[in-house]
Coordinates of C-alpha atoms in Angstrom, one line a residue:
Chain A
M46 CA 98.3 80.9 -15.8
Q47 CA 99.6 78.1 -13.5
T48 CA 102.4 79.8 -11.8
K49 CA 102.6 77.1 -9.2
D50 CA 103.9 74.7 -11.8
V51 CA 106.8 76.8 -13.0
D52 CA 109.4 75.1 -10.9
R53 CA 108.0 71.6 -11.0
E54 CA 109.2 69.0 -13.4
N55 CA 106.4 66.7 -14.6
I56 CA 106.4 63.0 -13.9
G57 CA 103.9 60.6 -15.4
I58 CA 102.2 57.6 -13.8
I59 CA 100.7 54.8 -15.8
A60 CA 98.4 53.7 -13.0
G61 CA 96.7 50.4 -12.2
G62 CA 94.8 49.4 -9.1
G63 CA 95.9 49.3 -5.4
Q64 CA 97.6 51.9 -3.3
F65 CA 101.0 52.2 -4.9
P66 CA 100.1 55.0 -7.2
L67 CA 98.9 57.0 -4.2
N68 CA 102.1 56.2 -2.2
F69 CA 104.0 57.4 -5.2
I70 CA 102.1 60.6 -5.7
E71 CA 102.7 61.6 -2.0
A72 CA 106.4 60.8 -2.3
A73 CA 106.8 62.6 -5.7
K74 CA 105.0 65.7 -4.4
R75 CA 107.4 65.8 -1.4
E76 CA 110.1 65.9 -4.1
N77 CA 108.3 68.8 -5.7
R78 CA 107.2 66.9 -8.9
R79 CA 104.0 67.7 -10.8
V80 CA 102.2 64.3 -11.1
V81 CA 100.4 63.4 -14.3
V82 CA 98.3 60.3 -14.2
V83 CA 97.0 57.9 -16.8
A84 CA 94.3 56.0 -14.9
H85 CA 92.8 52.7 -16.0
K86 CA 89.0 52.4 -15.8
G87 CA 87.9 49.7 -13.5
E88 CA 91.4 49.4 -12.0
T89 CA 92.7 52.8 -10.7
S90 CA 90.9 54.3 -7.7
Q91 CA 89.2 57.7 -7.8
Q92 CA 91.5 58.7 -4.9
V93 CA 94.5 58.5 -7.2
A94 CA 92.8 60.6 -9.8
D95 CA 91.9 63.2 -7.2
A96 CA 95.5 63.4 -5.9
A97 CA 97.0 63.9 -9.4
D98 CA 97.8 67.3 -10.9
A99 CA 96.4 66.1 -14.2
V100 CA 94.5 62.9 -15.1
C101 CA 93.4 61.0 -18.2
W102 CA 91.1 57.9 -17.9
V103 CA 91.7 55.2 -20.4
K104 CA 90.8 51.6 -21.0
L105 CA 93.5 49.0 -21.2
G106 CA 95.1 49.2 -24.6
Q107 CA 94.6 52.9 -25.4
L108 CA 98.2 53.5 -26.0
G109 CA 97.9 56.2 -28.5
R110 CA 95.7 58.2 -26.1
L111 CA 98.2 57.7 -23.3
I112 CA 101.1 59.0 -25.4
S113 CA 99.3 62.1 -26.7
F114 CA 98.1 62.9 -23.2
F115 CA 101.7 62.7 -21.8
K116 CA 103.0 64.8 -24.6
K117 CA 100.4 67.4 -24.1
E118 CA 101.2 67.6 -20.4
G119 CA 105.0 67.7 -21.1
V120 CA 105.8 64.4 -19.5
A121 CA 109.3 63.1 -20.3
E122 CA 109.6 60.6 -17.4
T123 CA 107.0 58.0 -16.3
V124 CA 106.6 55.0 -14.0
F125 CA 104.3 51.9 -14.2
L126 CA 102.6 51.6 -10.9
G127 CA 99.8 49.4 -9.5
T128 CA 98.1 46.2 -10.6
I129 CA 96.2 45.4 -13.8
T130 CA 93.9 42.5 -13.4
K131 CA 95.7 40.2 -15.8
T132 CA 92.7 38.2 -16.6
R133 CA 91.3 41.2 -18.4
I134 CA 94.0 41.0 -21.0
F135 CA 91.8 38.6 -23.0
R136 CA 88.4 40.1 -22.0
D137 CA 88.2 43.8 -21.4
V138 CA 90.6 45.6 -23.7
L139 CA 90.1 48.4 -26.1
P140 CA 93.3 48.2 -28.2
D141 CA 93.9 51.2 -30.4
L142 CA 96.0 51.2 -33.5
K143 CA 99.3 51.6 -31.6
A144 CA 98.3 48.9 -29.2
L145 CA 97.4 46.5 -32.0
A146 CA 100.6 47.1 -34.0
L147 CA 102.6 46.5 -30.8
W148 CA 100.6 43.4 -29.9
N149 CA 101.2 41.9 -33.3
K150 CA 104.9 42.5 -33.0
I151 CA 105.3 40.7 -29.7
D152 CA 106.4 37.1 -30.1
R153 CA 105.6 35.7 -26.8
K154 CA 102.7 37.5 -25.2
Q155 CA 103.9 37.3 -21.6
D156 CA 104.0 40.0 -19.0
D157 CA 107.5 40.9 -19.4
A158 CA 107.4 40.9 -23.2
I159 CA 104.3 43.0 -23.3
L160 CA 105.5 45.6 -20.8
R161 CA 108.9 45.8 -22.3
A162 CA 107.4 46.5 -25.7
I163 CA 105.2 49.2 -24.2
A164 CA 108.2 50.7 -22.5
N165 CA 110.2 50.6 -25.8
L166 CA 107.4 52.3 -27.6
L167 CA 107.2 55.1 -24.9
E168 CA 110.9 55.6 -25.0
S169 CA 110.8 55.9 -28.8
E170 CA 108.3 58.7 -28.3
G171 CA 110.8 60.4 -25.9
I172 CA 109.1 59.3 -22.6
M173 CA 111.6 57.5 -20.3
V174 CA 110.3 54.7 -18.1
L175 CA 111.8 54.8 -14.6
E176 CA 112.0 52.0 -12.1
S177 CA 108.8 51.4 -10.1
T178 CA 110.7 51.8 -6.9
T179 CA 111.6 55.5 -7.6
Y180 CA 110.6 57.5 -4.5
L181 CA 109.4 54.2 -2.9
E182 CA 112.6 52.7 -1.6
H183 CA 111.1 52.8 1.9
L184 CA 108.5 50.3 0.8
L185 CA 111.0 47.6 -0.2
F186 CA 110.5 44.3 1.7
P187 CA 113.1 44.2 4.5
P188 CA 115.3 41.2 5.2
G189 CA 114.7 39.0 8.3
V190 CA 111.8 37.6 10.3
L191 CA 109.2 40.4 10.8
T192 CA 106.8 38.4 13.1
K193 CA 106.9 37.0 16.6
A194 CA 106.7 33.5 15.1
R195 CA 110.0 32.3 13.6
P196 CA 110.3 29.6 11.0
N197 CA 111.0 26.1 12.4
K198 CA 113.2 23.5 10.7
A199 CA 110.5 22.0 8.5
Q200 CA 109.3 25.5 7.5
R201 CA 112.8 26.4 6.5
R202 CA 113.1 23.4 4.3
D203 CA 109.8 24.3 2.7
I204 CA 111.0 27.8 2.1
E205 CA 114.1 26.5 0.4
F206 CA 112.1 24.0 -1.6
G207 CA 109.5 26.7 -2.6
W208 CA 112.3 29.1 -3.4
Y209 CA 113.9 26.8 -5.9
N210 CA 110.5 26.1 -7.6
A211 CA 109.4 29.7 -7.6
R212 CA 112.7 30.8 -9.2
E213 CA 112.2 28.2 -12.0
I214 CA 108.6 29.3 -12.5
G215 CA 109.9 32.8 -12.8
R216 CA 112.7 31.8 -15.2
L217 CA 110.0 30.4 -17.5
D218 CA 108.2 33.8 -17.1
I219 CA 105.1 32.0 -15.9
G220 CA 104.7 33.6 -12.5
Q221 CA 106.3 34.6 -9.2
C222 CA 104.7 32.6 -6.5
V223 CA 104.3 29.0 -5.4
V224 CA 102.4 27.4 -2.5
V225 CA 104.1 24.3 -0.9
R226 CA 103.8 22.0 2.0
D227 CA 106.0 19.1 3.1
C228 CA 108.2 19.7 0.0
T229 CA 105.2 19.2 -2.4
V230 CA 104.2 22.0 -4.8
L231 CA 100.5 22.5 -4.2
A232 CA 99.9 25.5 -6.5
V233 CA 101.8 27.5 -9.1
E234 CA 100.8 31.1 -9.9
A235 CA 100.3 31.7 -13.6
I236 CA 98.1 34.7 -14.6
E237 CA 95.4 34.2 -11.9
G238 CA 97.3 36.3 -9.4
T239 CA 98.9 35.7 -6.0
D240 CA 95.8 35.8 -3.8
K241 CA 94.0 33.2 -5.9
T242 CA 97.1 31.0 -5.9
I243 CA 97.3 31.2 -2.1
L244 CA 93.6 30.3 -1.7
R245 CA 93.9 27.3 -4.1
G246 CA 97.2 26.0 -2.6
G247 CA 96.1 26.7 0.9
K248 CA 92.9 24.7 0.6
L249 CA 94.8 21.8 -1.0
A250 CA 97.2 21.9 2.0
G251 CA 94.3 21.8 4.4
E252 CA 96.5 24.0 6.7
K253 CA 100.1 25.1 7.2
A254 CA 100.7 26.2 3.6
V255 CA 104.0 27.9 3.0
V256 CA 103.9 30.7 0.4
V257 CA 107.0 31.8 -1.4
K258 CA 107.1 34.8 -3.7
V259 CA 110.3 35.9 -5.5
R260 CA 111.5 38.3 -8.1
K261 CA 111.7 36.7 -11.6
P262 CA 115.3 36.2 -12.8
G263 CA 116.1 39.2 -14.9
Q264 CA 112.9 40.9 -14.0
D265 CA 112.8 44.5 -15.0
F266 CA 112.3 46.8 -12.0
R267 CA 110.4 49.2 -14.2
F268 CA 107.3 47.1 -14.0
D269 CA 105.6 44.2 -12.3
L270 CA 107.6 44.1 -9.0
P271 CA 106.4 41.5 -6.7
A272 CA 104.2 43.1 -4.0
T273 CA 102.7 41.8 -0.8
G274 CA 100.9 43.3 2.2
L275 CA 98.1 43.1 4.7
A276 CA 95.7 41.5 2.1
T277 CA 98.3 38.8 1.3
V278 CA 98.5 37.8 5.0
Q279 CA 94.7 38.0 5.4
T280 CA 94.3 35.6 2.5
L281 CA 96.9 33.2 4.0
A282 CA 95.2 33.4 7.4
R283 CA 91.8 32.4 5.7
V284 CA 93.4 29.1 4.7
K285 CA 95.2 28.6 8.0
G286 CA 98.6 29.0 6.2
S287 CA 101.8 29.2 8.2
V288 CA 104.5 31.0 6.3
L289 CA 104.8 34.0 3.9
A290 CA 108.4 34.2 2.6
V291 CA 109.2 37.0 0.2
E292 CA 112.4 38.0 -1.5
A293 CA 113.8 40.9 0.5
G294 CA 114.8 44.1 -1.2
Q295 CA 113.3 42.9 -4.5
S296 CA 109.7 43.5 -3.9
L297 CA 107.4 46.1 -2.3
V298 CA 105.3 45.7 0.9
F299 CA 102.4 47.8 1.8
D300 CA 100.5 48.3 5.1
R301 CA 103.5 46.7 6.8
E302 CA 102.5 47.4 10.4
E303 CA 99.0 46.1 9.9
M304 CA 100.3 43.1 8.0
I305 CA 102.7 42.1 10.9
K306 CA 99.9 42.6 13.4
E307 CA 97.6 40.4 11.4
A308 CA 100.3 37.7 11.0
D309 CA 101.1 37.8 14.8
R310 CA 97.4 37.4 15.5
A311 CA 97.2 34.3 13.2
G312 CA 100.5 32.8 14.2
I313 CA 101.9 33.3 10.7
V314 CA 105.6 33.6 10.0
V315 CA 106.5 36.5 7.7
V316 CA 110.1 36.6 6.5
G317 CA 112.2 38.6 4.0
V318 CA 114.6 36.1 2.5
V319 CA 118.0 37.0 0.9
E320 CA 119.6 34.7 -1.7
R321 CA 123.4 34.8 -1.2
D322 CA 125.8 34.8 -4.1
D323 CA 126.3 31.0 -3.7
G324 CA 122.6 30.4 -4.1
T325 CA 122.0 29.5 -0.4
L326 CA 119.3 31.4 1.5
E327 CA 119.5 33.7 4.4
I328 CA 116.1 33.1 6.1
G329 CA 116.8 35.0 9.3
Chain B
M219 CA 89.8 -26.7 -3.5
Q220 CA 90.0 -24.0 -6.2
T221 CA 90.9 -26.1 -9.2
K222 CA 90.1 -23.2 -11.6
D223 CA 93.2 -21.3 -10.2
V224 CA 95.7 -24.1 -10.7
D225 CA 97.0 -22.9 -14.0
R226 CA 96.6 -19.2 -13.4
E227 CA 99.4 -16.9 -12.1
N228 CA 98.4 -14.2 -9.7
I229 CA 98.7 -10.6 -10.6
G230 CA 98.0 -7.8 -8.1
I231 CA 96.5 -4.4 -8.8
I232 CA 96.9 -1.5 -6.4
A233 CA 93.8 0.3 -7.7
G234 CA 92.7 3.9 -7.6
G235 CA 89.6 5.4 -9.2
G236 CA 88.6 5.5 -12.9
Q237 CA 88.2 2.7 -15.4
F238 CA 91.8 1.6 -15.9
P239 CA 91.7 -1.1 -13.2
L240 CA 88.6 -2.5 -15.0
N241 CA 90.3 -2.3 -18.4
F242 CA 93.3 -4.1 -16.9
I243 CA 91.3 -6.8 -15.2
E244 CA 89.6 -7.7 -18.6
A245 CA 92.9 -7.7 -20.4
A246 CA 94.7 -9.8 -17.7
K247 CA 91.9 -12.3 -17.6
R248 CA 92.2 -12.8 -21.4
E249 CA 95.8 -13.6 -20.6
N250 CA 94.6 -16.2 -18.1
R251 CA 95.8 -14.3 -15.0
R252 CA 94.1 -14.4 -11.6
V253 CA 93.6 -10.8 -10.5
V254 CA 94.0 -9.8 -6.9
V255 CA 92.9 -6.2 -6.2
V256 CA 93.8 -3.8 -3.3
A257 CA 90.9 -1.3 -3.6
H258 CA 91.0 2.2 -2.1
K259 CA 87.9 3.4 -0.2
G260 CA 86.3 6.4 -1.8
E261 CA 88.4 6.0 -5.0
T262 CA 88.0 2.5 -6.5
S263 CA 84.6 1.6 -7.9
Q264 CA 82.6 -1.4 -6.7
Q265 CA 82.6 -2.7 -10.3
V266 CA 86.4 -3.2 -10.0
A267 CA 86.0 -5.1 -6.8
D268 CA 83.3 -7.3 -8.3
A269 CA 85.5 -8.1 -11.3
A270 CA 88.4 -9.1 -9.2
D271 CA 89.2 -12.7 -8.2
A272 CA 90.1 -11.4 -4.7
V273 CA 89.8 -8.0 -3.2
C274 CA 90.9 -6.1 -0.1
W275 CA 89.5 -2.6 0.7
V276 CA 92.0 -0.2 2.3
K277 CA 92.4 3.5 3.1
L278 CA 95.2 5.4 1.6
G279 CA 98.3 4.6 3.7
Q280 CA 97.5 1.1 4.8
L281 CA 100.7 -0.3 3.4
G282 CA 101.2 -3.1 5.9
R283 CA 97.7 -4.4 5.2
L284 CA 98.3 -4.2 1.4
I285 CA 101.5 -6.2 1.7
S286 CA 100.1 -9.0 3.9
F287 CA 97.1 -9.3 1.7
F288 CA 99.2 -9.8 -1.4
K289 CA 101.4 -12.3 0.4
K290 CA 98.4 -14.3 1.6
E291 CA 97.1 -14.3 -2.0
G292 CA 100.5 -15.3 -3.4
V293 CA 101.0 -12.2 -5.5
A294 CA 104.5 -11.7 -6.8
E295 CA 103.7 -9.1 -9.5
T296 CA 101.6 -6.0 -9.2
V297 CA 100.6 -2.8 -11.1
F298 CA 99.6 0.6 -9.9
L299 CA 96.4 1.6 -11.8
G300 CA 93.9 4.4 -11.6
T301 CA 93.8 7.7 -9.9
I302 CA 94.2 8.7 -6.3
T303 CA 92.7 12.1 -5.5
K304 CA 96.0 13.7 -4.7
T305 CA 94.3 16.4 -2.6
R306 CA 93.5 13.6 -0.1
I307 CA 97.2 13.1 0.7
F308 CA 96.9 15.8 3.3
R309 CA 93.4 15.0 4.4
D310 CA 92.1 11.5 4.3
V311 CA 94.9 9.2 5.0
L312 CA 95.3 6.3 7.5
P313 CA 99.0 5.7 7.5
D314 CA 100.1 2.6 9.3
L315 CA 103.5 2.0 10.7
K316 CA 105.0 0.9 7.4
A317 CA 103.6 4.0 5.7
L318 CA 104.8 6.4 8.4
A319 CA 108.3 4.9 8.3
L320 CA 108.3 5.3 4.6
W321 CA 106.9 8.8 4.7
N322 CA 109.6 9.9 7.1
K323 CA 112.3 8.5 4.9
I324 CA 111.2 10.4 1.7
D325 CA 113.1 13.6 1.3
R326 CA 110.9 15.4 -1.2
K327 CA 107.3 14.4 -0.8
Q328 CA 106.4 14.5 -4.5
D329 CA 104.4 12.0 -6.6
D330 CA 107.4 10.3 -8.1
A331 CA 109.3 10.1 -4.8
I332 CA 106.4 8.7 -2.9
L333 CA 105.4 6.1 -5.5
R334 CA 109.0 5.1 -6.1
A335 CA 109.5 4.6 -2.3
I336 CA 106.3 2.4 -2.2
A337 CA 107.5 0.4 -5.2
N338 CA 110.9 -0.1 -3.5
L339 CA 109.2 -1.3 -0.3
L340 CA 107.1 -3.8 -2.3
E341 CA 110.0 -5.1 -4.2
S342 CA 112.0 -5.6 -0.9
E343 CA 109.0 -7.7 0.1
G344 CA 109.3 -9.8 -3.1
I345 CA 106.5 -8.1 -5.0
M346 CA 107.6 -6.8 -8.3
V347 CA 105.9 -3.6 -9.7
L348 CA 105.3 -3.8 -13.5
E349 CA 104.7 -1.0 -15.9
S350 CA 101.1 0.4 -15.8
T351 CA 100.9 -0.2 -19.5
T352 CA 101.1 -4.0 -19.1
Y353 CA 98.3 -5.6 -21.1
L354 CA 97.1 -2.0 -22.0
E355 CA 99.3 -1.2 -24.9
H356 CA 96.2 -0.8 -27.1
L357 CA 95.2 2.2 -24.9
L358 CA 98.3 4.3 -25.6
F359 CA 97.6 7.7 -27.1
P360 CA 98.2 7.4 -30.9
P361 CA 100.2 9.9 -32.9
G362 CA 98.6 12.4 -35.3
V363 CA 95.4 14.4 -35.5
L364 CA 92.4 12.4 -34.3
T365 CA 89.7 14.9 -35.1
K366 CA 88.2 16.5 -38.2
A367 CA 89.6 19.9 -37.1
R368 CA 93.3 20.2 -37.7
P369 CA 95.6 22.6 -35.8
N370 CA 96.1 26.0 -37.5
K371 CA 99.3 28.0 -37.5
A372 CA 98.6 29.9 -34.3
Q373 CA 97.5 26.7 -32.5
R374 CA 100.7 24.9 -33.6
R375 CA 102.7 27.7 -32.1
D376 CA 100.7 27.4 -28.9
I377 CA 101.3 23.7 -28.8
E378 CA 105.0 24.2 -29.2
F379 CA 105.0 26.9 -26.5
G380 CA 102.9 24.8 -24.1
W381 CA 105.0 21.8 -24.8
Y382 CA 108.2 23.6 -23.7
N383 CA 106.5 24.8 -20.5
A384 CA 104.8 21.5 -19.7
R385 CA 108.2 19.7 -20.1
E386 CA 109.8 22.2 -17.7
I387 CA 107.0 21.9 -15.2
G388 CA 107.4 18.1 -15.4
R389 CA 111.2 18.4 -15.0
L390 CA 110.5 20.2 -11.7
D391 CA 108.1 17.3 -10.8
I392 CA 105.3 19.8 -10.3
G393 CA 102.8 18.5 -12.8
Q394 CA 102.2 17.3 -16.4
C395 CA 99.8 19.9 -17.9
V396 CA 99.6 23.5 -18.9
V397 CA 96.9 25.7 -20.4
V398 CA 98.1 28.4 -22.8
R399 CA 96.7 30.9 -25.2
D400 CA 98.5 33.3 -27.5
C401 CA 101.8 32.1 -26.1
T402 CA 100.9 33.0 -22.5
V403 CA 100.7 30.4 -19.8
L404 CA 97.3 30.7 -18.2
A405 CA 97.4 27.8 -15.8
V406 CA 99.9 25.3 -14.5
E407 CA 98.8 21.9 -13.0
A408 CA 100.3 21.2 -9.6
I409 CA 98.3 18.7 -7.5
E410 CA 94.8 19.9 -8.3
G411 CA 94.6 17.6 -11.3
T412 CA 94.2 18.1 -15.0
D413 CA 90.4 18.8 -15.1
K414 CA 90.6 21.6 -12.6
T415 CA 93.6 23.1 -14.4
I416 CA 91.7 23.1 -17.7
L417 CA 88.7 24.7 -16.1
R418 CA 90.8 27.4 -14.5
G419 CA 93.0 28.2 -17.5
G420 CA 90.0 27.9 -19.9
K421 CA 88.0 30.5 -17.9
L422 CA 91.0 32.8 -17.9
A423 CA 91.4 32.4 -21.6
G424 CA 87.7 33.2 -22.2
E425 CA 87.8 30.8 -25.1
K426 CA 90.2 29.0 -27.4
A427 CA 92.4 27.6 -24.6
V428 CA 95.1 25.2 -25.7
V429 CA 95.8 22.3 -23.3
V430 CA 99.1 20.5 -23.5
K431 CA 99.8 17.3 -21.4
V432 CA 103.1 15.5 -21.5
R433 CA 105.0 12.8 -19.8
K434 CA 107.4 14.0 -17.2
P435 CA 111.1 13.6 -18.1
G436 CA 112.3 10.4 -16.6
Q437 CA 108.8 9.5 -15.5
D438 CA 108.5 5.9 -14.3
F439 CA 106.0 4.0 -16.4
R440 CA 105.1 1.9 -13.4
F441 CA 102.9 4.7 -12.0
D442 CA 101.2 7.9 -12.8
L443 CA 101.1 7.8 -16.6
P444 CA 99.4 10.8 -18.0
A445 CA 95.8 9.9 -19.1
T446 CA 93.1 11.7 -21.0
G447 CA 89.8 10.7 -22.4
L448 CA 86.2 11.7 -23.0
A449 CA 86.0 13.6 -19.7
T450 CA 89.0 15.7 -20.6
V451 CA 87.4 16.8 -23.9
Q452 CA 84.1 17.4 -22.2
T453 CA 85.8 19.7 -19.6
L454 CA 87.7 21.5 -22.4
A455 CA 84.4 22.0 -24.3
R456 CA 82.8 23.5 -21.2
V457 CA 85.3 26.4 -21.4
K458 CA 85.1 26.7 -25.2
G459 CA 88.7 25.4 -25.5
S460 CA 90.2 24.7 -28.9
V461 CA 93.0 22.2 -28.6
L462 CA 94.0 19.1 -26.6
A463 CA 97.6 18.1 -27.4
V464 CA 98.9 15.0 -25.7
E465 CA 102.3 13.2 -25.9
A466 CA 101.7 10.2 -28.2
G467 CA 102.7 6.8 -27.1
Q468 CA 103.6 8.1 -23.6
S469 CA 100.1 8.3 -22.1
L470 CA 96.9 6.4 -22.0
V471 CA 93.5 7.4 -23.5
F472 CA 90.2 6.0 -22.6
D473 CA 86.8 6.2 -24.3
R474 CA 88.7 7.1 -27.4
E475 CA 85.7 6.9 -29.9
E476 CA 83.4 8.9 -27.7
M477 CA 86.2 11.4 -27.0
I478 CA 86.7 12.0 -30.7
K479 CA 83.0 12.3 -31.3
E480 CA 82.6 14.9 -28.6
A481 CA 85.7 16.8 -29.9
D482 CA 84.3 16.9 -33.4
R483 CA 80.9 18.1 -32.1
A484 CA 82.7 21.0 -30.2
G485 CA 85.2 21.8 -33.0
I486 CA 88.1 20.9 -30.8
V487 CA 91.4 19.6 -32.2
V488 CA 92.7 16.5 -30.5
V489 CA 96.3 15.6 -31.4
G490 CA 98.9 13.1 -30.4
V491 CA 102.3 14.8 -30.5
V492 CA 105.7 13.2 -31.0
E493 CA 108.9 14.9 -29.9
R494 CA 111.7 14.1 -32.4
D495 CA 115.2 13.4 -31.2
D496 CA 116.3 16.9 -32.0
G497 CA 113.5 18.3 -29.8
T498 CA 111.2 19.5 -32.6
L499 CA 107.6 18.4 -32.6
E500 CA 105.7 16.2 -35.0
I501 CA 102.2 17.7 -34.6
G502 CA 100.6 15.9 -37.5

């Protein structure tokens, strides 16, 4: 008899890679929740599985298994957390019948459409999908310049130029990030991920690349929030980049202190940007 | 005394790499023009220089030298032809005073803006810039399916999906080409060039990538026409891609026979697509 669980409401995590699932587990436990994790093989870390109150390992696409596990564990609320290597979508998937039925129903197989369809399926099974920021509000990217270096005039212009283009790329549901220099778009993120986009654009720039990452217009906070952190700045430092500009309050940041330390060491500007109602930017 | 030139009007070429300058020289000579070439070091082939009636080798950015050479040779009409490795723009340029003055005047340093500014400068010096298709109309990409393989229903849907996205990417003046599969954008071309975009997107697709390349809305035919050819299909075959769809009549194609042969060997669909006035596509 598990007396310790009597007072604790269950919450499910559909976990990918990275440290967000762990941040969430810690925060949820502080709120006295019992945490039930569906972990993805090759993505989710063992640490996450160890910290969970219950865990089920699946391959990408085992939706039926995920649902029956949550039902068995009495999960009525869940969050999507962590990264799935998107390039696996065409390579390393084990779709079960539920997943195949869903896949065939989706018209445009883009991130948002896929995740929204999965969320709808879960909700039709009585499992609500909460916003990814639940319990993680302290990890939202703050507004203003975080580093010692502040953006100069040319960098501000590049941030504005990149912002416009990243927004449009998001509107097309292609990606969230662009790399620019001197008001030229050097790289656009599609499904290869932000780090690879930074490396590609940064090499093309030679140096002084400006990276802009924004929330997609109409993006659903329940999944696929933009995220940045120490690794992002390390990647940018490798290609001698100069600016990381991220939409403040609309994305998560991890290892913030270490990230700022690394940026200061490399002379990189890190800034949380706010778009005002009239479309102009508050760069800080 | 060069009696042979008495009846021949001069025409200038600002030549990049690839075979177009050579195609042009042959065609222009058939029209009895005297061909004066500004060749770019590291880009233009020696063959092009050898075929010209007069040649001046420059590094990217030597605008003053280019203009005085054309004036000395009596050139009043010129064309931009061939590729410049765009990634050099930030690496391997020797801008002279004219180029620096021009560079500082351009607001958004994108292809079109840069080339248009150069064209304006030339025209202010009395040197008209003609459309790149001059004498090369026979190299325009034809409408319809060129290969034995015809696009199936799913491929048609991907062509339409890719077309929409490529147009928007062009409207942003970012690039001309996207790689898609199953209505997901896998790669967007920025300044890395079409071949690298095909390789990246094709690898992410695993196989069956669909490549769509279109003319940018409002693109100036005087420079930077989309071009495809044997090398494009060879690149696509390397990543087991399935379709190359190109805007018909709005781009050039080289080595057409060899390209079709290679596509047939690899089972690739090559198709020239026409956008009707109502925005729907004639895929053939």
